[in-house]
Amino acid sequence: MRRRNARIARSPGRVGVLVFCAAALLVSGQVDAQGIGRRGERGGDVAGGRGGGGGGGFEPMAAPSTSEVVQRAIDQAYLTPDEVRDLRVFHGLWEVSDLDTPQRAASAALIRGAWNDAALSASGIDPLDRLEGLLMQGEYEAVLQLAEADRRMAESPRGARIRADALERQGRLADAAAATEGALRALARSAAGATAGDLVEGVRMHAQRVRLAGPSDRAAPAQDYHAMVDALSRVRSRIDRLYWPALLAEAELLYAKDNSPQAAEALTELLRLNPSCARGWYLLGQMSADSFNFDNVERIALRLEQLAGDEDGPGLSVEAALLRARAALRQSDGAGAAEELDRALAVFPNRADLRAQRAAAEAVRFEFDSARAMLTEFARRAPGSPLGAHAVGKALAEARQYSEAAAFLEAARDMNPNDPAPLIDLGLLEVQAGRDERALDALERAFALDPFNIRADNSLRLVRELLTYERVESEHFVVRFKPGADAVLAREMVPLLEEIHRVVCGSQPGGIDHEPAHRTIVDLMPNHQWFAVRIAGMPQIHTIAASTGPVIAMEAPREGARHLGLYDWVRVVRHEYVHTVTLSRTNNRIPHWFTEAAAVYLELAPRDFSTCTMLAGALRADELFNLDQINLAFVRPRRPTDRTMAYAQGHWMYEYIVERAGSRAPLELMDLYAQGVREEQAFISVLGVSRAQFLEEFKAWARQQAVEWGLAPRVGEPDVRDLLVRGLLADPAQAAGIRAGLGRTAAEAALALAETGLPQPDGDVEDWALELSVPPPAQLDALLAEYPKHPDLLEIAVDAALAASDGKATIDNAALLERYAAARPVDPKPHRLLAQMYLARAADGDPDAPRRAIEHLEFLDAREQKTPAYATELARRYAAVGDWPRARAKAERATQISPYDARPRELAATIAIQAGDLAAAERHILALTVLEPDRAVHFQRLEAVRKRMGGGR
């Protein structure tokens, strides 16, 4: 305990720096919350358990392997049978026969989260267990009445904590704080003889008192935190290292500090000591929901229901309902959350957390009147409790309903100004909304209350960093940037951003026909580290840029150790600005796939070959997403390609909507989404079909698209596999072998091929068969004579021709490459080879070669996002023939992809001078003086250009 937490105690800021990258990975779904910082020397871990079975294809998550130390403790020969039973119950390892008394059954019920177990109201059990059961059932008044009737019980550390919890749930915050104060003073007086349980209860009350009453002075937060850390360390190191409640308290403390990685460590250790601890599983599920690991949420929910059940099957688990509701809310599924919560509320109608989340579910459904009515009832039951307002505000903030969310979070803050949690959520909301001064105020207050909270620390440092940035402004944008070299790009961005605005917001076909009410802030972050801090906590992120609606954050496109590399920032920011505009038009009420589809559509760039082949393959294999799966694929992909596939399929479906119903159809859908109409009804209203029918008709249209791409057979055109095995091959044994192999597993094919003498397949049988079946030239010519436009046959012919020419295009095979390019117009291979050939011939003096090279370079450049190479070459080619408008355009594009590189700048300046555009030349040379300030030639050229401009500025 001390080792794990000492790092936080010494330097909260440094830990914040170390964790923010992990946080960025968490929210992007690349790393599970349970997968960071786990102790490798332990047995099984709590992030496993992927399997099939019930619960929509899931099985309950498996616990990590039980600690050998626990098993040895239970197996001690000197223990009596009753002591063994008590130990098995305490460590969650009981058999049904162990629960032979009401007390043991009640203890097990509290551990496994079976709050409606009859044992918790049986006579003869520990009154504190009865009290705890009533608390977890939501019967807070009954808790207080029993505590009042038995003051001795209420004054014990555990009884005092239960009573304080009940008071807090009733909204009596001052009374709850006073209750913890008295109990903590009493515990301090008897600290020398305190048990492990007393100390853990003391830590929990200490955390509650700090949250309710706040720190007494500036030094108090550190003192309070160290006191809790030391108490838990004492339990584990001096009293009882197997006392698992100390690990639960540690995990709760770390999670409250937004330190999920180390909380997950503690929980893995806890579950090795007690695999039945429902509160531990619940906390683990909360971290899974935070990181969008909805598969794990479901596995953990099934585990909780299993624990709450009996030999007859799973039981009702409040915590499972809360986890599923949280997962649904994170996916903006208020109806799904309400359904889960209503089942639990039918049994436990008074639980405050259930009622708070139920109001949040109504708010996410955009049923604001209903949500307010629920909050009014919540306030009647618990006047002064911030729980309901905080739950609603947090859920609305995640749904990007910033104005409404801020009002609820501010209300929660005002009800308990000592709790940093609403302030942190409010501060993050204001950061995403671009309201930095308000964010700074909230985060500074949160940090003063809890300087060990990682989210507060990281976010506060971010806001303070942003306040040091310079800014350039235009009619529709504010660009913020770190002083220095980023000023070069920032100032160049403004006119291009305004052109992006014209395209995206216009009423022309494809435009969104809407303008946001306020200027959009574009934060140009200097490196990937700061970019990751900027977007941490956001569920929907792009690798190099992200939009929260009012704000677009982008990483500087440059190479180096602290950067992700070059990219076409104009295309990327246009994509993100579409999010800003569509979210504004729909008041942030739009299916995830649809806003991404609109954004890709307005990138105004052709699909690359890998995207086309991926889509055609998914279509062929019937693996396209349905309209529920596609949304989840963005935030929690199950396969490495799922997120990429979701972007691509969404764009494809958007194209189909435009072609089927016209360019206004997507806008009409957006307007219905803005009114809160669900997607099914919106499709019926605008497209005249249900979502299921839409998908089937889309697939029929998509098949024709795949044919046009040369990635699916035309009508009457056989598949290449059929062509190669239908008997046209000269070797009958080979043909028979291939027929035997196709459509079978490797093992089946091996048996079928045993008598042919052919090599045995060791992998994919169809790939093996195709490699084996490349026909000789005469047969290939015969096939091409019959099917002269068959793209697969042409590709085989191209590969054979390239094999004979050292992999290069030549005059002899150029016509074949052109035929293949026409048959499969999405493949860049023939264009790349032909461009290389014509450039080489141009260097040798072929007068027609430059013109022929340009055609293929344009194809390649239109699809390129990561290198300025094609744009640079095109700029040179157009300049060589005096086509200055195209030369300048390509030179500018090269500087947009690589704005910090001097070479494209020098070319752009040279072409601008040759074209007579001295203002553009001045801009590029001025940039060079910033990028390479030690090169005097740039300053000399700048002076010369300015003299020619006539001002000598």
PDB file of C-alpha atoms in Angstrom, residues 624-850:
ATOM      1  CA  LEU A 624     -21.219  -5.329 -42.540  1.00  0.00           C
ATOM      2  CA  PHE A 625     -22.387  -3.769 -39.266  1.00  0.00           C
ATOM      3  CA  ASN A 626     -26.039  -3.252 -38.536  1.00  0.00           C
ATOM      4  CA  LEU A 627     -27.087   0.199 -37.343  1.00  0.00           C
ATOM      5  CA  ASP A 628     -26.628  -0.693 -33.667  1.00  0.00           C
ATOM      6  CA  GLN A 629     -23.262  -2.413 -34.075  1.00  0.00           C
ATOM      7  CA  ILE A 630     -21.768   0.432 -36.075  1.00  0.00           C
ATOM      8  CA  ASN A 631     -22.152   2.937 -33.240  1.00  0.00           C
ATOM      9  CA  LEU A 632     -20.458   0.617 -30.756  1.00  0.00           C
ATOM     10  CA  ALA A 633     -17.647  -0.110 -33.211  1.00  0.00           C
ATOM     11  CA  PHE A 634     -16.448   3.483 -32.901  1.00  0.00           C
ATOM     12  CA  VAL A 635     -16.114   3.479 -29.132  1.00  0.00           C
ATOM     13  CA  ARG A 636     -15.457  -0.175 -28.305  1.00  0.00           C
ATOM     14  CA  PRO A 637     -14.200  -2.113 -31.338  1.00  0.00           C
ATOM     15  CA  ARG A 638     -13.955  -5.857 -30.915  1.00  0.00           C
ATOM     16  CA  ARG A 639     -11.455  -6.313 -33.738  1.00  0.00           C
ATOM     17  CA  PRO A 640      -8.525  -4.099 -34.725  1.00  0.00           C
ATOM     18  CA  THR A 641     -10.290  -3.130 -37.965  1.00  0.00           C
ATOM     19  CA  ASP A 642     -13.701  -2.350 -36.480  1.00  0.00           C
ATOM     20  CA  ARG A 643     -13.239   1.391 -35.982  1.00  0.00           C
ATOM     21  CA  THR A 644     -11.800   1.859 -39.481  1.00  0.00           C
ATOM     22  CA  MET A 645     -14.606  -0.274 -40.857  1.00  0.00           C
ATOM     23  CA  ALA A 646     -17.219   1.823 -39.039  1.00  0.00           C
ATOM     24  CA  TYR A 647     -15.901   5.041 -40.581  1.00  0.00           C
ATOM     25  CA  ALA A 648     -15.835   3.486 -44.032  1.00  0.00           C
ATOM     26  CA  GLN A 649     -19.239   1.801 -43.899  1.00  0.00           C
ATOM     27  CA  GLY A 650     -20.862   4.907 -42.436  1.00  0.00           C
ATOM     28  CA  HIS A 651     -19.493   7.003 -45.308  1.00  0.00           C
ATOM     29  CA  TRP A 652     -20.722   4.395 -47.785  1.00  0.00           C
ATOM     30  CA  MET A 653     -24.231   4.440 -46.309  1.00  0.00           C
ATOM     31  CA  TYR A 654     -24.265   8.257 -46.306  1.00  0.00           C
ATOM     32  CA  GLU A 655     -23.394   8.222 -50.011  1.00  0.00           C
ATOM     33  CA  TYR A 656     -26.247   5.827 -50.584  1.00  0.00           C
ATOM     34  CA  ILE A 657     -28.682   8.087 -48.727  1.00  0.00           C
ATOM     35  CA  VAL A 658     -27.644  11.041 -50.891  1.00  0.00           C
ATOM     36  CA  GLU A 659     -27.943   9.008 -54.097  1.00  0.00           C
ATOM     37  CA  ARG A 660     -31.247   7.446 -53.070  1.00  0.00           C
ATOM     38  CA  ALA A 661     -33.046  10.436 -51.572  1.00  0.00           C
ATOM     39  CA  GLY A 662     -31.044  13.522 -52.574  1.00  0.00           C
ATOM     40  CA  SER A 663     -28.557  15.787 -50.840  1.00  0.00           C
ATOM     41  CA  ARG A 664     -31.214  17.264 -48.513  1.00  0.00           C
ATOM     42  CA  ALA A 665     -32.125  13.878 -47.045  1.00  0.00           C
ATOM     43  CA  PRO A 666     -29.230  13.772 -44.550  1.00  0.00           C
ATOM     44  CA  LEU A 667     -30.159  17.287 -43.418  1.00  0.00           C
ATOM     45  CA  GLU A 668     -33.770  16.270 -42.904  1.00  0.00           C
ATOM     46  CA  LEU A 669     -32.586  13.335 -40.793  1.00  0.00           C
ATOM     47  CA  MET A 670     -30.421  15.690 -38.745  1.00  0.00           C
ATOM     48  CA  ASP A 671     -33.387  17.955 -38.071  1.00  0.00           C
ATOM     49  CA  LEU A 672     -35.431  15.015 -36.823  1.00  0.00           C
ATOM     50  CA  TYR A 673     -32.560  13.904 -34.592  1.00  0.00           C
ATOM     51  CA  ALA A 674     -32.459  17.452 -33.200  1.00  0.00           C
ATOM     52  CA  GLN A 675     -36.106  17.049 -32.199  1.00  0.00           C
ATOM     53  CA  GLY A 676     -35.275  13.863 -30.318  1.00  0.00           C
ATOM     54  CA  VAL A 677     -36.790  11.509 -32.917  1.00  0.00           C
ATOM     55  CA  ARG A 678     -35.197   8.055 -32.715  1.00  0.00           C
ATOM     56  CA  GLU A 679     -33.306   6.755 -35.718  1.00  0.00           C
ATOM     57  CA  GLU A 680     -35.904   4.121 -36.681  1.00  0.00           C
ATOM     58  CA  GLN A 681     -38.713   6.647 -36.952  1.00  0.00           C
ATOM     59  CA  ALA A 682     -36.441   9.201 -38.653  1.00  0.00           C
ATOM     60  CA  PHE A 683     -35.548   6.671 -41.369  1.00  0.00           C
ATOM     61  CA  ILE A 684     -39.183   5.852 -41.966  1.00  0.00           C
ATOM     62  CA  SER A 685     -40.097   9.552 -42.166  1.00  0.00           C
ATOM     63  CA  VAL A 686     -37.291  10.635 -44.521  1.00  0.00           C
ATOM     64  CA  LEU A 687     -36.309   7.497 -46.429  1.00  0.00           C
ATOM     65  CA  GLY A 688     -39.587   5.630 -46.279  1.00  0.00           C
ATOM     66  CA  VAL A 689     -38.012   2.439 -44.966  1.00  0.00           C
ATOM     67  CA  SER A 690     -37.137   0.879 -41.628  1.00  0.00           C
ATOM     68  CA  ARG A 691     -33.517   0.606 -40.585  1.00  0.00           C
ATOM     69  CA  ALA A 692     -33.486  -3.120 -41.385  1.00  0.00           C
ATOM     70  CA  GLN A 693     -34.965  -2.562 -44.848  1.00  0.00           C
ATOM     71  CA  PHE A 694     -32.548   0.310 -45.446  1.00  0.00           C
ATOM     72  CA  LEU A 695     -29.615  -1.961 -44.697  1.00  0.00           C
ATOM     73  CA  GLU A 696     -30.796  -4.665 -47.104  1.00  0.00           C
ATOM     74  CA  GLU A 697     -31.396  -2.173 -49.921  1.00  0.00           C
ATOM     75  CA  PHE A 698     -28.062  -0.520 -49.201  1.00  0.00           C
ATOM     76  CA  LYS A 699     -26.289  -3.861 -49.568  1.00  0.00           C
ATOM     77  CA  ALA A 700     -27.820  -4.365 -53.024  1.00  0.00           C
ATOM     78  CA  TRP A 701     -26.577  -0.911 -54.075  1.00  0.00           C
ATOM     79  CA  ALA A 702     -23.192  -1.558 -52.481  1.00  0.00           C
ATOM     80  CA  ARG A 703     -22.726  -4.756 -54.480  1.00  0.00           C
ATOM     81  CA  GLN A 704     -22.950  -2.740 -57.689  1.00  0.00           C
ATOM     82  CA  GLN A 705     -20.417  -0.282 -56.258  1.00  0.00           C
ATOM     83  CA  ALA A 706     -18.036  -3.153 -55.569  1.00  0.00           C
ATOM     84  CA  VAL A 707     -18.469  -4.263 -59.181  1.00  0.00           C
ATOM     85  CA  GLU A 708     -17.610  -0.757 -60.415  1.00  0.00           C
ATOM     86  CA  TRP A 709     -14.491  -0.790 -58.230  1.00  0.00           C
ATOM     87  CA  GLY A 710     -13.417  -4.047 -59.881  1.00  0.00           C
ATOM     88  CA  LEU A 711     -13.686  -5.873 -56.570  1.00  0.00           C
ATOM     89  CA  ALA A 712     -16.704  -8.061 -57.362  1.00  0.00           C
ATOM     90  CA  PRO A 713     -17.668 -10.002 -60.500  1.00  0.00           C
ATOM     91  CA  ARG A 714     -19.919  -8.364 -63.072  1.00  0.00           C
ATOM     92  CA  VAL A 715     -23.167 -10.036 -64.062  1.00  0.00           C
ATOM     93  CA  GLY A 716     -22.293 -13.139 -66.031  1.00  0.00           C
ATOM     94  CA  GLU A 717     -18.625 -12.870 -65.108  1.00  0.00           C
ATOM     95  CA  PRO A 718     -17.373 -15.877 -63.129  1.00  0.00           C
ATOM     96  CA  ASP A 719     -15.259 -15.555 -60.026  1.00  0.00           C
ATOM     97  CA  VAL A 720     -11.567 -16.014 -60.708  1.00  0.00           C
ATOM     98  CA  ARG A 721     -11.533 -19.134 -58.562  1.00  0.00           C
ATOM     99  CA  ASP A 722     -14.151 -20.710 -60.777  1.00  0.00           C
ATOM    100  CA  LEU A 723     -12.176 -19.761 -63.867  1.00  0.00           C
ATOM    101  CA  LEU A 724      -9.007 -21.317 -62.568  1.00  0.00           C
ATOM    102  CA  VAL A 725     -10.522 -24.646 -61.596  1.00  0.00           C
ATOM    103  CA  ARG A 726     -13.292 -25.273 -64.120  1.00  0.00           C
ATOM    104  CA  GLY A 727     -11.193 -27.556 -66.301  1.00  0.00           C
ATOM    105  CA  LEU A 728      -9.235 -25.022 -68.352  1.00  0.00           C
ATOM    106  CA  LEU A 729      -6.015 -26.098 -66.662  1.00  0.00           C
ATOM    107  CA  ALA A 730      -3.790 -28.477 -68.531  1.00  0.00           C
ATOM    108  CA  ASP A 731      -2.967 -30.748 -65.587  1.00  0.00           C
ATOM    109  CA  PRO A 732      -6.051 -32.784 -64.639  1.00  0.00           C
ATOM    110  CA  ALA A 733      -4.524 -33.799 -61.308  1.00  0.00           C
ATOM    111  CA  GLN A 734      -3.846 -30.167 -60.451  1.00  0.00           C
ATOM    112  CA  ALA A 735      -7.376 -29.148 -61.398  1.00  0.00           C
ATOM    113  CA  ALA A 736      -8.844 -32.012 -59.358  1.00  0.00           C
ATOM    114  CA  GLY A 737      -6.652 -31.080 -56.420  1.00  0.00           C
ATOM    115  CA  ILE A 738      -7.747 -27.481 -56.480  1.00  0.00           C
ATOM    116  CA  ARG A 739     -11.392 -28.482 -56.729  1.00  0.00           C
ATOM    117  CA  ALA A 740     -10.859 -30.740 -53.737  1.00  0.00           C
ATOM    118  CA  GLY A 741      -9.167 -27.985 -51.750  1.00  0.00           C
ATOM    119  CA  LEU A 742     -11.502 -25.067 -52.393  1.00  0.00           C
ATOM    120  CA  GLY A 743     -14.245 -24.665 -49.805  1.00  0.00           C
ATOM    121  CA  ARG A 744     -12.654 -27.033 -47.320  1.00  0.00           C
ATOM    122  CA  THR A 745     -10.528 -26.733 -44.222  1.00  0.00           C
ATOM    123  CA  ALA A 746      -6.817 -27.471 -44.458  1.00  0.00           C
ATOM    124  CA  ALA A 747      -7.348 -30.852 -42.772  1.00  0.00           C
ATOM    125  CA  GLU A 748     -10.160 -31.836 -45.142  1.00  0.00           C
ATOM    126  CA  ALA A 749      -8.132 -30.725 -48.149  1.00  0.00           C
ATOM    127  CA  ALA A 750      -5.114 -32.716 -46.993  1.00  0.00           C
ATOM    128  CA  LEU A 751      -7.206 -35.890 -46.955  1.00  0.00           C
ATOM    129  CA  ALA A 752      -8.709 -35.132 -50.359  1.00  0.00           C
ATOM    130  CA  LEU A 753      -5.304 -34.407 -51.854  1.00  0.00           C
ATOM    131  CA  ALA A 754      -3.518 -37.443 -50.437  1.00  0.00           C
ATOM    132  CA  GLU A 755      -3.568 -39.286 -53.789  1.00  0.00           C
ATOM    133  CA  THR A 756      -2.750 -36.317 -56.062  1.00  0.00           C
ATOM    134  CA  GLY A 757       0.880 -35.837 -55.123  1.00  0.00           C
ATOM    135  CA  LEU A 758       0.320 -32.086 -54.784  1.00  0.00           C
ATOM    136  CA  PRO A 759       1.882 -30.010 -52.001  1.00  0.00           C
ATOM    137  CA  GLN A 760      -0.285 -29.951 -48.904  1.00  0.00           C
ATOM    138  CA  PRO A 761      -1.889 -26.663 -47.746  1.00  0.00           C
ATOM    139  CA  ASP A 762      -0.541 -25.296 -44.460  1.00  0.00           C
ATOM    140  CA  GLY A 763      -2.856 -22.302 -44.147  1.00  0.00           C
ATOM    141  CA  ASP A 764      -5.839 -20.805 -45.940  1.00  0.00           C
ATOM    142  CA  VAL A 765      -6.884 -23.393 -48.532  1.00  0.00           C
ATOM    143  CA  GLU A 766      -8.236 -20.915 -51.060  1.00  0.00           C
ATOM    144  CA  ASP A 767      -5.075 -18.816 -50.945  1.00  0.00           C
ATOM    145  CA  TRP A 768      -3.053 -21.984 -51.367  1.00  0.00           C
ATOM    146  CA  ALA A 769      -5.207 -23.060 -54.297  1.00  0.00           C
ATOM    147  CA  LEU A 770      -4.866 -19.724 -56.064  1.00  0.00           C
ATOM    148  CA  GLU A 771      -1.079 -19.719 -55.643  1.00  0.00           C
ATOM    149  CA  LEU A 772      -0.947 -23.245 -57.017  1.00  0.00           C
ATOM    150  CA  SER A 773      -3.235 -22.480 -59.944  1.00  0.00           C
ATOM    151  CA  VAL A 774      -1.530 -19.563 -61.725  1.00  0.00           C
ATOM    152  CA  PRO A 775      -1.964 -20.702 -65.350  1.00  0.00           C
ATOM    153  CA  PRO A 776       0.748 -20.653 -67.979  1.00  0.00           C
ATOM    154  CA  PRO A 777       0.762 -17.694 -70.413  1.00  0.00           C
ATOM    155  CA  ALA A 778      -1.162 -19.447 -73.173  1.00  0.00           C
ATOM    156  CA  GLN A 779      -4.038 -20.370 -70.861  1.00  0.00           C
ATOM    157  CA  LEU A 780      -4.060 -16.930 -69.278  1.00  0.00           C
ATOM    158  CA  ASP A 781      -4.261 -15.367 -72.735  1.00  0.00           C
ATOM    159  CA  ALA A 782      -7.170 -17.642 -73.544  1.00  0.00           C
ATOM    160  CA  LEU A 783      -8.994 -16.625 -70.381  1.00  0.00           C
ATOM    161  CA  LEU A 784      -8.386 -12.932 -71.061  1.00  0.00           C
ATOM    162  CA  ALA A 785      -9.632 -13.341 -74.618  1.00  0.00           C
ATOM    163  CA  GLU A 786     -12.883 -14.667 -73.202  1.00  0.00           C
ATOM    164  CA  TYR A 787     -13.035 -12.136 -70.335  1.00  0.00           C
ATOM    165  CA  PRO A 788     -10.919  -9.158 -71.457  1.00  0.00           C
ATOM    166  CA  LYS A 789     -12.022  -6.850 -68.598  1.00  0.00           C
ATOM    167  CA  HIS A 790     -11.841  -9.337 -65.729  1.00  0.00           C
ATOM    168  CA  PRO A 791      -9.882  -7.431 -63.036  1.00  0.00           C
ATOM    169  CA  ASP A 792      -8.534 -10.529 -61.247  1.00  0.00           C
ATOM    170  CA  LEU A 793      -7.278 -12.070 -64.476  1.00  0.00           C
ATOM    171  CA  LEU A 794      -5.731  -8.756 -65.474  1.00  0.00           C
ATOM    172  CA  GLU A 795      -4.016  -8.506 -62.092  1.00  0.00           C
ATOM    173  CA  ILE A 796      -2.573 -11.999 -62.552  1.00  0.00           C
ATOM    174  CA  ALA A 797      -1.344 -10.964 -65.978  1.00  0.00           C
ATOM    175  CA  VAL A 798       0.149  -7.734 -64.598  1.00  0.00           C
ATOM    176  CA  ASP A 799       1.981  -9.602 -61.853  1.00  0.00           C
ATOM    177  CA  ALA A 800       3.353 -12.072 -64.381  1.00  0.00           C
ATOM    178  CA  ALA A 801       4.524  -9.240 -66.658  1.00  0.00           C
ATOM    179  CA  LEU A 802       6.159  -7.405 -63.738  1.00  0.00           C
ATOM    180  CA  ALA A 803       7.931 -10.567 -62.663  1.00  0.00           C
ATOM    181  CA  ALA A 804       9.512 -10.625 -66.108  1.00  0.00           C
ATOM    182  CA  SER A 805      10.556  -6.939 -65.949  1.00  0.00           C
ATOM    183  CA  ASP A 806      12.161  -6.742 -62.515  1.00  0.00           C
ATOM    184  CA  GLY A 807       8.972  -5.336 -60.983  1.00  0.00           C
ATOM    185  CA  LYS A 808       8.934  -2.220 -63.160  1.00  0.00           C
ATOM    186  CA  ALA A 809       6.561  -0.793 -65.703  1.00  0.00           C
ATOM    187  CA  THR A 810       7.889  -0.703 -69.229  1.00  0.00           C
ATOM    188  CA  ILE A 811       6.623   0.405 -72.623  1.00  0.00           C
ATOM    189  CA  ASP A 812       5.926  -3.252 -73.319  1.00  0.00           C
ATOM    190  CA  ASN A 813       3.645  -3.793 -70.343  1.00  0.00           C
ATOM    191  CA  ALA A 814       2.226  -0.240 -70.056  1.00  0.00           C
ATOM    192  CA  ALA A 815      -0.872  -1.075 -72.086  1.00  0.00           C
ATOM    193  CA  LEU A 816      -1.594  -4.032 -69.797  1.00  0.00           C
ATOM    194  CA  LEU A 817      -1.220  -1.799 -66.751  1.00  0.00           C
ATOM    195  CA  GLU A 818      -3.625   0.702 -68.299  1.00  0.00           C
ATOM    196  CA  ARG A 819      -6.151  -2.077 -68.937  1.00  0.00           C
ATOM    197  CA  TYR A 820      -5.883  -3.211 -65.333  1.00  0.00           C
ATOM    198  CA  ALA A 821      -6.252   0.374 -64.088  1.00  0.00           C
ATOM    199  CA  ALA A 822      -9.468   0.711 -66.081  1.00  0.00           C
ATOM    200  CA  ALA A 823     -10.824  -2.625 -64.840  1.00  0.00           C
ATOM    201  CA  ARG A 824     -10.003  -1.919 -61.181  1.00  0.00           C
ATOM    202  CA  PRO A 825     -10.032   1.900 -60.977  1.00  0.00           C
ATOM    203  CA  VAL A 826      -9.413   2.055 -57.215  1.00  0.00           C
ATOM    204  CA  ASP A 827      -6.050   0.253 -57.180  1.00  0.00           C
ATOM    205  CA  PRO A 828      -3.073   2.642 -57.000  1.00  0.00           C
ATOM    206  CA  LYS A 829      -0.551  -0.003 -58.124  1.00  0.00           C
ATOM    207  CA  PRO A 830      -0.739   0.595 -61.899  1.00  0.00           C
ATOM    208  CA  HIS A 831      -0.699   4.373 -61.378  1.00  0.00           C
ATOM    209  CA  ARG A 832       2.341   4.206 -59.145  1.00  0.00           C
ATOM    210  CA  LEU A 833       4.235   2.010 -61.598  1.00  0.00           C
ATOM    211  CA  LEU A 834       3.259   4.071 -64.622  1.00  0.00           C
ATOM    212  CA  ALA A 835       4.139   7.346 -62.875  1.00  0.00           C
ATOM    213  CA  GLN A 836       7.587   5.971 -62.066  1.00  0.00           C
ATOM    214  CA  MET A 837       8.079   4.851 -65.656  1.00  0.00           C
ATOM    215  CA  TYR A 838       6.974   8.129 -67.240  1.00  0.00           C
ATOM    216  CA  LEU A 839       9.093  10.196 -64.837  1.00  0.00           C
ATOM    217  CA  ALA A 840      12.105   8.105 -65.774  1.00  0.00           C
ATOM    218  CA  ARG A 841      11.360   8.539 -69.467  1.00  0.00           C
ATOM    219  CA  ALA A 842      10.897  12.273 -68.946  1.00  0.00           C
ATOM    220  CA  ALA A 843      14.387  12.406 -67.473  1.00  0.00           C
ATOM    221  CA  ASP A 844      15.625  10.664 -70.626  1.00  0.00           C
ATOM    222  CA  GLY A 845      14.031  13.317 -72.834  1.00  0.00           C
ATOM    223  CA  ASP A 846      10.699  11.757 -73.871  1.00  0.00           C
ATOM    224  CA  PRO A 847       8.612  14.897 -74.649  1.00  0.00           C
ATOM    225  CA  ASP A 848       5.264  13.214 -73.998  1.00  0.00           C
ATOM    226  CA  ALA A 849       6.281  11.525 -70.748  1.00  0.00           C
ATOM    227  CA  PRO A 850       5.705  14.498 -68.367  1.00  0.00           C
TER     228      PRO A 850
END
